[in-house]
N, CA, C and O of each residue as an XYZ file, in Angstrom:
636
protein
N      66.214    -18.176     26.773
C      65.716    -19.097     25.775
C      66.058    -18.528     24.389
O      65.794    -17.358     24.114
N      66.636    -19.349     23.534
C      66.979    -18.901     22.180
C      65.710    -18.820     21.331
O      64.696    -19.419     21.687
N      65.753    -18.093     20.221
C      64.589    -18.082     19.334
C      64.209    -19.485     18.848
O      63.024    -19.796     18.734
N      65.195    -20.325     18.564
C      64.895    -21.687     18.147
C      64.167    -22.454     19.248
O      63.259    -23.235     18.963
N      64.564    -22.236     20.512
C      63.878    -22.885     21.634
C      62.462    -22.349     21.790
O      61.544    -23.104     22.107
N      62.280    -21.047     21.568
C      60.924    -20.466     21.623
C      60.038    -21.098     20.556
O      58.891    -21.453     20.829
N      60.566    -21.239     19.343
C      59.791    -21.873     18.273
C      59.383    -23.290     18.673
O      58.229    -23.679     18.497
N      60.322    -24.054     19.206
C      60.025    -25.428     19.627
C      58.962    -25.443     20.720
O      58.055    -26.276     20.695
N      59.069    -24.527     21.680
C      58.082    -24.454     22.763
C      56.695    -24.088     22.233
O      55.680    -24.477     22.811
N      56.659    -23.346     21.143
C      55.391    -22.957     20.510
C      54.876    -24.047     19.579
O      53.788    -23.914     19.018
N      55.645    -25.132     19.403
C      55.248    -26.211     18.506
C      55.415    -25.852     17.043
O      54.739    -26.414     16.181
N      56.326    -24.906     16.754
C      56.543    -24.447     15.385
C      57.904    -24.895     14.885
O      58.829    -25.099     15.672
N      58.021    -25.047     13.580
C      59.298    -25.412     12.980
C      59.555    -24.519     11.780
O      58.649    -23.860     11.270
N      60.790    -24.511     11.345
C      61.191    -23.732     10.181
C      61.440    -24.667      9.011
O      61.707    -25.855      9.195
N      61.352    -24.122      7.811
C      61.761    -24.870      6.632
C      63.278    -24.743      6.513
O      63.852    -23.722      6.893
N      63.912    -25.761      5.997
C      65.359    -25.752      5.834
C      65.699    -25.387      4.392
O      65.799    -26.263      3.533
N      65.876    -24.089      4.128
C      66.154    -23.639      2.766
C      67.521    -24.097      2.275
O      67.740    -24.158      1.065
N      68.435    -24.417      3.164
C      69.715    -24.975      2.722
C      69.515    -26.360      2.114
O      70.258    -26.768      1.221
N      68.511    -27.076      2.602
C      68.232    -28.428      2.105
C      67.271    -28.396      0.919
O      67.536    -29.018     -0.110
N      66.150    -27.672      1.057
C      65.109    -27.709      0.020
C      65.255    -26.600     -1.014
O      64.654    -26.668     -2.086
N      66.047    -25.584     -0.701
C      66.210    -24.454     -1.607
C      65.193    -23.351     -1.327
O      64.090    -23.608     -0.845
N      65.581    -22.147     -1.633
C      64.706    -20.983     -1.480
C      63.715    -20.965     -2.644
O      64.126    -20.998     -3.804
N      62.416    -20.914     -2.346
C      61.368    -20.997     -3.357
C      61.303    -19.794     -4.290
O      60.679    -19.884     -5.347
N      61.924    -18.677     -3.937
C      61.865    -17.476     -4.761
C      62.427    -17.653     -6.150
O      62.022    -16.956     -7.080
N      63.359    -18.583     -6.304
C      63.957    -18.827     -7.622
C      62.908    -19.252     -8.647
O      63.114    -19.085     -9.849
N      61.792    -19.797     -8.185
C      60.711    -20.185     -9.091
C      60.021    -18.968     -9.707
O      59.312    -19.100    -10.705
N      60.221    -17.798     -9.129
C      59.537    -16.584     -9.572
C      60.433    -15.659    -10.387
O      59.986    -14.589    -10.800
N      61.666    -16.037    -10.626
C      62.566    -15.214    -11.419
C      63.978    -15.248    -10.862
O      64.255    -15.909     -9.861
N      64.856    -14.528    -11.523
C      66.264    -14.506    -11.126
C      66.444    -13.646     -9.881
O      66.260    -12.430     -9.923
N      66.802    -14.282     -8.788
C      67.064    -13.571     -7.532
C      67.844    -14.490     -6.610
O      67.786    -15.714     -6.721
N      68.569    -13.870     -5.704
C      69.210    -14.659     -4.656
C      68.370    -14.508     -3.391
O      67.644    -13.524     -3.246
N      68.460    -15.458     -2.486
C      67.583    -15.435     -1.318
C      67.884    -14.308     -0.330
O      66.991    -13.858      0.388
N      69.130    -13.854     -0.292
C      69.499    -12.821      0.671
C      70.772    -12.133      0.217
O      71.488    -12.614     -0.661
N      71.031    -10.994      0.841
C      72.302    -10.297      0.651
C      72.720     -9.762      2.016
O      71.945     -9.079      2.687
N      73.925    -10.069      2.414
C      74.462     -9.600      3.685
C      75.476     -8.505      3.388
O      76.503     -8.753      2.756
N      75.183     -7.296      3.848
C      76.068     -6.138      3.658
C      76.510     -5.666      5.038
O      75.789     -4.940      5.722
N      77.713     -6.094      5.436
C      78.169     -5.768      6.789
C      77.278     -6.466      7.790
O      77.178     -7.693      7.797
N      76.624     -5.677      8.642
C      75.732     -6.281      9.637
C      74.255     -6.097      9.282
O      73.385     -6.228     10.143
N      73.974     -5.794      8.008
C      72.586     -5.670      7.562
C      72.271     -6.812      6.599
O      72.944     -7.001      5.586
N      71.232     -7.563      6.943
C      70.768     -8.683      6.139
C      69.513     -8.257      5.390
O      68.506     -7.891      5.996
N      69.586     -8.310      4.074
C      68.440     -8.022      3.218
C      67.910     -9.353      2.701
O      68.635    -10.092      2.035
N      66.661     -9.662      3.000
C      66.048    -10.887      2.498
C      65.264    -10.581      1.234
O      64.631     -9.530      1.131
N      65.301    -11.498      0.270
C      64.372    -11.413     -0.847
C      62.976    -11.718     -0.312
O      62.807    -12.042      0.863
N      61.999    -11.612     -1.171
C      60.613    -11.773     -0.739
C      60.358    -13.140     -0.114
O      60.894    -14.159     -0.550
N      59.529    -13.126      0.912
C      59.031    -14.359      1.515
C      57.517    -14.339      1.484
O      56.881    -13.293      1.614
N      56.961    -15.522      1.308
C      55.530    -15.683      1.071
C      55.009    -16.896      1.845
O      55.798    -17.666      2.392
N      53.681    -17.070      1.895
C      53.112    -18.222      2.598
C      53.074    -19.478      1.729
O      52.012    -19.924      1.295
N      54.249    -20.028      1.491
C      54.368    -21.328      0.830
C      54.973    -22.281      1.853
O      56.031    -22.012      2.421
N      54.295    -23.384      2.077
C      54.776    -24.370      3.048
C      54.805    -25.728      2.380
O      53.796    -26.204      1.859
N      55.975    -26.345      2.402
C      56.181    -27.650      1.770
C      55.677    -27.636      0.332
O      55.033    -28.581     -0.124
N      55.979    -26.551     -0.372
C      55.640    -26.428     -1.781
C      54.216    -26.006     -2.093
O      53.859    -25.881     -3.265
N      53.388    -25.783     -1.071
C      51.975    -25.456     -1.278
C      51.691    -24.003     -0.880
O      52.105    -23.553      0.188
N      50.978    -23.275     -1.754
C      50.542    -21.914     -1.441
C      49.432    -21.988     -0.394
O      48.434    -22.684     -0.585
N      49.611    -21.273      0.703
C      48.635    -21.254      1.792
C      47.672    -20.087      1.583
O      48.108    -18.948      1.421
N      46.384    -20.356      1.584
C      45.302    -19.380      1.427
C      45.469    -18.497      0.184
O      45.628    -17.282      0.304
N      45.434    -19.104     -1.010
C      45.548    -18.301     -2.222
C      44.333    -17.392     -2.408
O      43.230    -17.704     -1.959
N      44.556    -16.272     -3.073
C      43.462    -15.360     -3.387
C      43.675    -13.975     -2.817
O      44.740    -13.650     -2.293
N      42.630    -13.163     -2.932
C      42.697    -11.776     -2.477
C      41.885    -11.591     -1.199
O      40.835    -12.205     -1.013
N      42.395    -10.738     -0.334
C      41.675    -10.376      0.889
C      40.410     -9.617      0.511
O      40.403     -8.804     -0.414
N      39.356     -9.898      1.236
C      38.081     -9.255      0.948
C      37.301     -9.962     -0.143
O      36.194     -9.547     -0.488
N      37.873    -11.031     -0.690
C      37.180    -11.877     -1.675
C      37.299    -13.320     -1.193
O      36.527    -13.751     -0.337
N      38.254    -14.066     -1.734
C      38.408    -15.485     -1.386
C      39.082    -15.705     -0.038
O      38.980    -16.792      0.531
N      39.770    -14.688      0.481
C      40.563    -14.850      1.706
C      40.017    -13.921      2.791
O      39.805    -12.731      2.558
N      39.794    -14.487      3.983
C      39.324    -13.704      5.133
C      40.509    -13.058      5.856
O      41.662    -13.420      5.620
N      40.219    -12.121      6.720
C      41.270    -11.509      7.539
C      41.981    -12.578      8.363
O      43.206    -12.550      8.485
N      41.231    -13.517      8.927
C      41.826    -14.577      9.752
C      42.750    -15.463      8.921
O      43.826    -15.842      9.384
N      42.342    -15.792      7.706
C      43.198    -16.602      6.828
C      44.443    -15.817      6.408
O      45.542    -16.369      6.354
N      44.266    -14.534      6.115
C      45.405    -13.690      5.755
C      46.384    -13.562      6.905
O      47.598    -13.595      6.706
N      45.846    -13.415      8.123
C      46.687    -13.349      9.327
C      47.489    -14.649      9.471
O      48.687    -14.622      9.755
N      46.813    -15.785      9.271
C      47.501    -17.088      9.349
C      48.580    -17.194      8.264
O      49.659    -17.730      8.517
N      48.298    -16.694      7.071
C      49.303    -16.689      6.002
C      50.482    -15.806      6.392
O      51.624    -16.112      6.049
N      50.218    -14.717      7.102
C      51.289    -13.857      7.605
C      52.180    -14.595      8.585
O      53.397    -14.410      8.581
N      51.593    -15.421      9.415
C      52.390    -16.205     10.372
C      53.264    -17.236      9.638
O      54.417    -17.451     10.013
N      52.723    -17.862      8.608
C      53.530    -18.788      7.804
C      54.669    -18.020      7.127
O      55.802    -18.498      7.060
N      54.354    -16.835      6.632
C      55.381    -16.005      6.007
C      56.467    -15.665      7.015
O      57.650    -15.688      6.676
N      56.085    -15.350      8.252
C      57.080    -15.053      9.289
C      57.987    -16.247      9.537
O      59.192    -16.077      9.724
N      57.428    -17.457      9.540
C      58.266    -18.648      9.695
C      59.258    -18.750      8.539
O      60.410    -19.139      8.731
N      58.801    -18.397      7.342
C      59.701    -18.435      6.188
C      60.745    -17.320      6.256
O      61.886    -17.519      5.837
N      60.374    -16.161      6.772
C      61.350    -15.092      6.991
C      62.430    -15.595      7.958
O      63.621    -15.420      7.703
N      62.019    -16.209      9.050
C      62.985    -16.744     10.011
C      63.820    -17.859      9.385
O      65.006    -17.992      9.687
N      63.206    -18.657      8.517
C      63.955    -19.684      7.787
C      65.009    -19.036      6.900
O      66.121    -19.549      6.772
N      64.660    -17.907      6.287
C      65.608    -17.172      5.460
C      66.752    -16.593      6.263
O      67.901    -16.609      5.821
N      66.438    -16.077      7.451
C      67.486    -15.563      8.337
C      68.433    -16.696      8.722
O      69.653    -16.542      8.684
N      67.860    -17.819      9.089
C      68.679    -18.972      9.488
C      69.555    -19.448      8.330
O      70.714    -19.808      8.535
N      69.009    -19.450      7.121
C      69.800    -19.827      5.950
C      70.973    -18.863      5.774
O      72.078    -19.287      5.434
N      70.742    -17.590      6.000
C      71.757    -16.566      5.760
C      72.838    -16.527      6.823
O      74.020    -16.415      6.498
N      72.451    -16.619      8.097
C      73.429    -16.396      9.171
C      73.565    -17.567     10.146
O      74.362    -17.495     11.081
N      72.804    -18.641      9.945
C      72.994    -19.855     10.728
C      72.185    -19.966     12.001
O      71.633    -21.030     12.283
N      72.096    -18.898     12.782
C      71.382    -18.949     14.058
C      70.527    -17.706     14.214
O      70.967    -16.594     13.920
N      69.297    -17.904     14.679
C      68.400    -16.763     14.878
C      68.873    -15.849     16.003
O      68.487    -14.682     16.054
N      69.697    -16.364     16.895
C      70.221    -15.534     17.988
C      71.165    -14.448     17.469
O      71.528    -13.543     18.220
N      71.561    -14.522     16.216
C      72.401    -13.471     15.635
C      71.597    -12.232     15.243
O      72.179    -11.201     14.904
N      70.266    -12.323     15.287
C      69.429    -11.158     14.986
C      69.537    -10.153     16.116
O      69.258    -10.464     17.274
N      69.945     -8.949     15.764
C      69.973     -7.843     16.723
C      68.661     -7.060     16.677
O      68.167     -6.598     17.705
N      68.102     -6.917     15.463
C      66.844     -6.185     15.326
C      66.277     -6.359     13.927
O      67.018     -6.470     12.950
N      64.956     -6.380     13.845
C      64.268     -6.214     12.578
C      64.347     -4.728     12.254
O      63.895     -3.895     13.039
N      64.917     -4.394     11.106
C      65.023     -2.991     10.720
C      63.701     -2.525     10.131
O      63.117     -1.540     10.582
N      63.236     -3.251      9.111
C      61.970     -2.875      8.488
C      61.377     -4.056      7.765
O      62.075     -5.006      7.410
N      60.068     -3.983      7.550
C      59.379     -4.946      6.703
C      58.433     -4.192      5.784
O      57.822     -3.192      6.161
N      58.338     -4.696      4.589
C      57.429     -4.160      3.587
C      56.528     -5.311      3.185
O      56.993     -6.331      2.677
N      55.218     -5.136      3.418
C      54.261     -6.216      3.226
C      53.282     -5.836      2.119
O      52.710     -4.745      2.120
N      53.103     -6.757      1.178
C      52.152     -6.583      0.085
C      50.991     -7.550      0.288
O      51.195     -8.751      0.466
N      49.768     -7.014      0.260
C      48.559     -7.804      0.463
C      47.643     -7.604     -0.740
O      47.119     -6.505     -0.921
N      47.433     -8.626     -1.568
C      46.472     -8.474     -2.649
C      45.055     -8.442     -2.077
O      44.688     -9.276     -1.249
N      44.280     -7.484     -2.523
C      42.962     -7.321     -1.911
C      41.955     -6.725     -2.887
O      42.308     -6.146     -3.914
N      40.696     -6.890     -2.522
C      39.600     -6.283     -3.266
C      39.742     -4.763     -3.164
O      40.320     -4.258     -2.202
N      39.216     -4.028     -4.156
C      39.377     -2.569     -4.167
C      38.879     -1.859     -2.908
O      39.413     -0.810     -2.545
N      37.875     -2.405     -2.242
C      37.327     -1.735     -1.063
C      37.877     -2.286      0.257
O      37.408     -1.887      1.323
N      38.852     -3.186      0.210
C      39.429     -3.761      1.430
C      40.453     -2.789      2.011
O      41.396     -2.392      1.326
N      40.268     -2.409      3.266
C      41.133     -1.393      3.882
C      41.841     -1.871      5.144
O      42.425     -1.056      5.857
N      41.806     -3.155      5.437
C      42.375     -3.642      6.689
C      43.664     -4.451      6.471
O      43.897     -5.462      7.134
N      44.492     -3.985      5.528
C      45.751     -4.689      5.259
C      46.633     -4.729      6.497
O      47.407     -5.670      6.672
N      46.530     -3.725      7.356
C      47.321     -3.707      8.586
C      47.014     -4.904      9.485
O      47.923     -5.459     10.102
N      45.760     -5.303      9.566
C      45.384     -6.445     10.401
C      45.953     -7.749      9.852
O      46.292     -8.653     10.616
N      46.057     -7.847      8.539
C      46.631     -9.032      7.908
C      48.141     -9.055      8.142
O      48.703    -10.091      8.497
N      48.794     -7.909      7.943
C      50.247     -7.814      8.142
C      50.639     -8.131      9.582
O      51.755     -8.585      9.835
N      49.728     -7.895     10.527
C      50.007     -8.216     11.933
C      50.328     -9.692     12.142
O      51.014    -10.037     13.104
N      49.851    -10.566     11.267
C      50.164    -11.987     11.413
C      51.662    -12.229     11.417
O      52.177    -12.987     12.240
N      52.359    -11.579     10.492
C      53.814    -11.718     10.444
C      54.470    -10.990     11.611
O      55.324    -11.547     12.301
N      54.071     -9.759     11.822
C      54.679     -8.943     12.875
C      54.518     -9.591     14.245
O      55.465     -9.624     15.032
N      53.334    -10.102     14.533
C      53.090    -10.717     15.842
C      53.994    -11.920     16.071
O      54.546    -12.079     17.160
N      54.152    -12.773     15.054
C      54.999    -13.953     15.243
C      56.464    -13.568     15.399
O      57.162    -14.139     16.236
N      56.943    -12.611     14.610
C      58.336    -12.177     14.770
C      58.565    -11.609     16.171
O      59.611    -11.856     16.771
N      57.612    -10.860     16.691
C      57.726    -10.324     18.058
C      57.726    -11.449     19.088
O      58.498    -11.413     20.047
N      56.868    -12.443     18.897
C      56.798    -13.557     19.844
C      58.110    -14.342     19.885
O      58.557    -14.748     20.957
N      58.718    -14.552     18.736
C      59.914    -15.388     18.660
C      61.179    -14.607     19.019
O      62.024    -15.102     19.765
N      61.309    -13.395     18.493
C      62.541    -12.612     18.685
C      62.462    -11.651     19.864
O      63.489    -11.129     20.299
N      61.272    -11.410     20.386
C      61.082    -10.456     21.476
C      60.735     -9.074     20.931
O      60.994     -8.783     19.763
N      60.146     -8.218     21.778
C      59.674     -6.913     21.306
C      60.789     -5.972     20.871
O      60.566     -5.128     20.002
N      61.970     -6.090     21.443
C      63.066     -5.198     21.060
C      63.693     -5.593     19.730
O      64.097     -4.727     18.955
N      63.777     -6.880     19.461
C      64.441     -7.364     18.251
C      63.463     -7.712     17.133
O      63.832     -7.684     15.959
N      62.232     -8.036     17.482
C      61.287     -8.551     16.501
C      60.306     -7.552     15.925
O      59.482     -7.911     15.084
N      60.379     -6.302     16.361
C      59.477     -5.273     15.839
C      60.315     -4.160     15.242
O      61.198     -3.614     15.903
N      60.039     -3.829     14.002
C      60.754     -2.750     13.322
C      59.770     -1.856     12.608
O      58.566     -1.918     12.857
N      60.277     -1.035     11.731
C      59.400     -0.233     10.894
C      58.656     -1.152      9.941
O      59.166     -2.202      9.550
N      57.424     -0.745      9.563
C      56.634     -1.601      8.682
C      55.733     -0.754      7.801
O      55.174      0.251      8.239
N      55.605     -1.175      6.561
C      54.595     -0.632      5.663
C      53.775     -1.795      5.135
O      54.326     -2.833      4.766
N      52.466     -1.625      5.100
C      51.547     -2.639      4.583
C      50.792     -2.015      3.423
O      50.126     -0.992      3.581
N      50.900     -2.639      2.256
C      50.366     -2.042      1.040
C      49.407     -3.013      0.364
O      49.758     -4.167      0.116
N      48.208     -2.551      0.069
C      47.249     -3.337     -0.698
C      47.597     -3.266     -2.175
O      47.850     -2.185     -2.707
N      47.610     -4.418     -2.838
C      47.941     -4.492     -4.261
C      46.864     -5.287     -4.993
O      46.026     -5.943     -4.374
N      46.902     -5.215     -6.318
C      45.921     -5.919     -7.148
C      46.100     -7.434     -7.084
O      45.154     -8.149     -6.751
N      47.293     -7.933     -7.395
C      47.554     -9.375     -7.425
C      49.030     -9.643     -7.168
O      49.878     -8.773     -7.367
N      49.326    -10.868     -6.723
C      50.693    -11.368     -6.613
C      50.812    -12.639     -7.451
O      49.806    -13.259     -7.794
N      52.029    -13.017     -7.773
C      52.280    -14.223     -8.561
C      51.640    -15.438     -7.904
O      51.558    -15.513     -6.678
N      51.199    -16.363     -8.693
C      50.566    -17.631     -8.289
C      49.461    -17.440     -7.256
O      49.204    -18.324     -6.440
N      48.809    -16.281     -7.297
C      47.658    -15.974     -6.436
C      48.015    -15.970     -4.948
O      47.164    -16.269     -4.110
N      49.254    -15.637     -4.615
C      49.665    -15.516     -3.214
C      48.864    -14.412     -2.535
O      48.508    -13.420     -3.172
N      48.580    -14.578     -1.246
C      47.815    -13.565     -0.511
C      48.697    -12.698      0.380
O      48.184    -11.837      1.096
N      50.011    -12.905      0.354
C      50.897    -12.195      1.280
C      52.310    -12.268      0.720
O      52.737    -13.315      0.234
N      53.031    -11.162      0.787
C      54.449    -11.152      0.420
C      55.148    -10.129      1.302
O      54.622     -9.042      1.541
N      56.332    -10.479      1.782
C      57.068     -9.576      2.678
C      58.538     -9.506      2.306
O      59.165    -10.510      1.970
N      59.063     -8.310      2.373
C      60.496     -8.057      2.266
C      60.942     -7.580      3.635
O      60.315     -6.693      4.214
N      62.005     -8.150      4.157
C      62.480     -7.781      5.485
C      63.994     -7.526      5.475
O      64.750     -8.140      4.722
N      64.396     -6.605      6.336
C      65.819     -6.327      6.555
C      66.086     -6.414      8.043
O      65.296     -5.940      8.858
N      67.211     -7.026      8.390
C      67.580     -7.240      9.785
C      68.983     -6.721     10.048
O      69.844     -6.752      9.170
N      69.203     -6.243     11.270
C      70.556     -6.024     11.767
C      70.985     -7.328     12.422
O      70.261     -7.875     13.254
N      72.168     -7.831     12.048
C      72.666     -9.091     12.604
C      74.075     -8.906     13.149
O      74.797     -7.987     12.761
N      74.443     -9.789     14.046
C      75.797     -9.757     14.604
C      76.680    -10.734     13.862
O      77.863    -10.860     14.178
C-alpha cells in the first residue's frame, strides 16, 4: 500500500500546495523546500488548514496537550503535503532524517514531547516505522507567529 493509499484508508487528505501555494510565504521570504541531491529540506510547517490556524495559543494555557497533539497531526499532513509538492509522490521518501519541533508553552509546561508525538505518530503511521521515524528535538518556546501552537522543520532522504 502506498502512503497515499494509507492516507485515503485513514480518511485523511493532503493540501495541494502546487494549487493553493505554500503558506510560509505569508511569514517572510522563504521557499517551501530545497532539494540537495537526495536530501529534501522543508521550510517550516504548521497547523494551518484551509487558511485557518488550528488551536492557536500556548500549551499549558489556552491549548491542551490533546489539542496540541491534534495540531501536530495537522502539521504532519502539511509536512507530507510539502514532500508531495517537492518530489511528487510520497513513495519517494526513503526516510525521515530529522525533525525539529517548536511548541509555544507556558513557563512551567514540560510535556512538549507529548505534543510533538502528534506529528511523529502520524508520519510513522503513513510512512511506516522505518521511513517515518527519524531523529527529533522538541523545544518549548515563548511564542510563534500568528499565535501558532506548533511548528516543525523536517528533512527527508528521498529517491
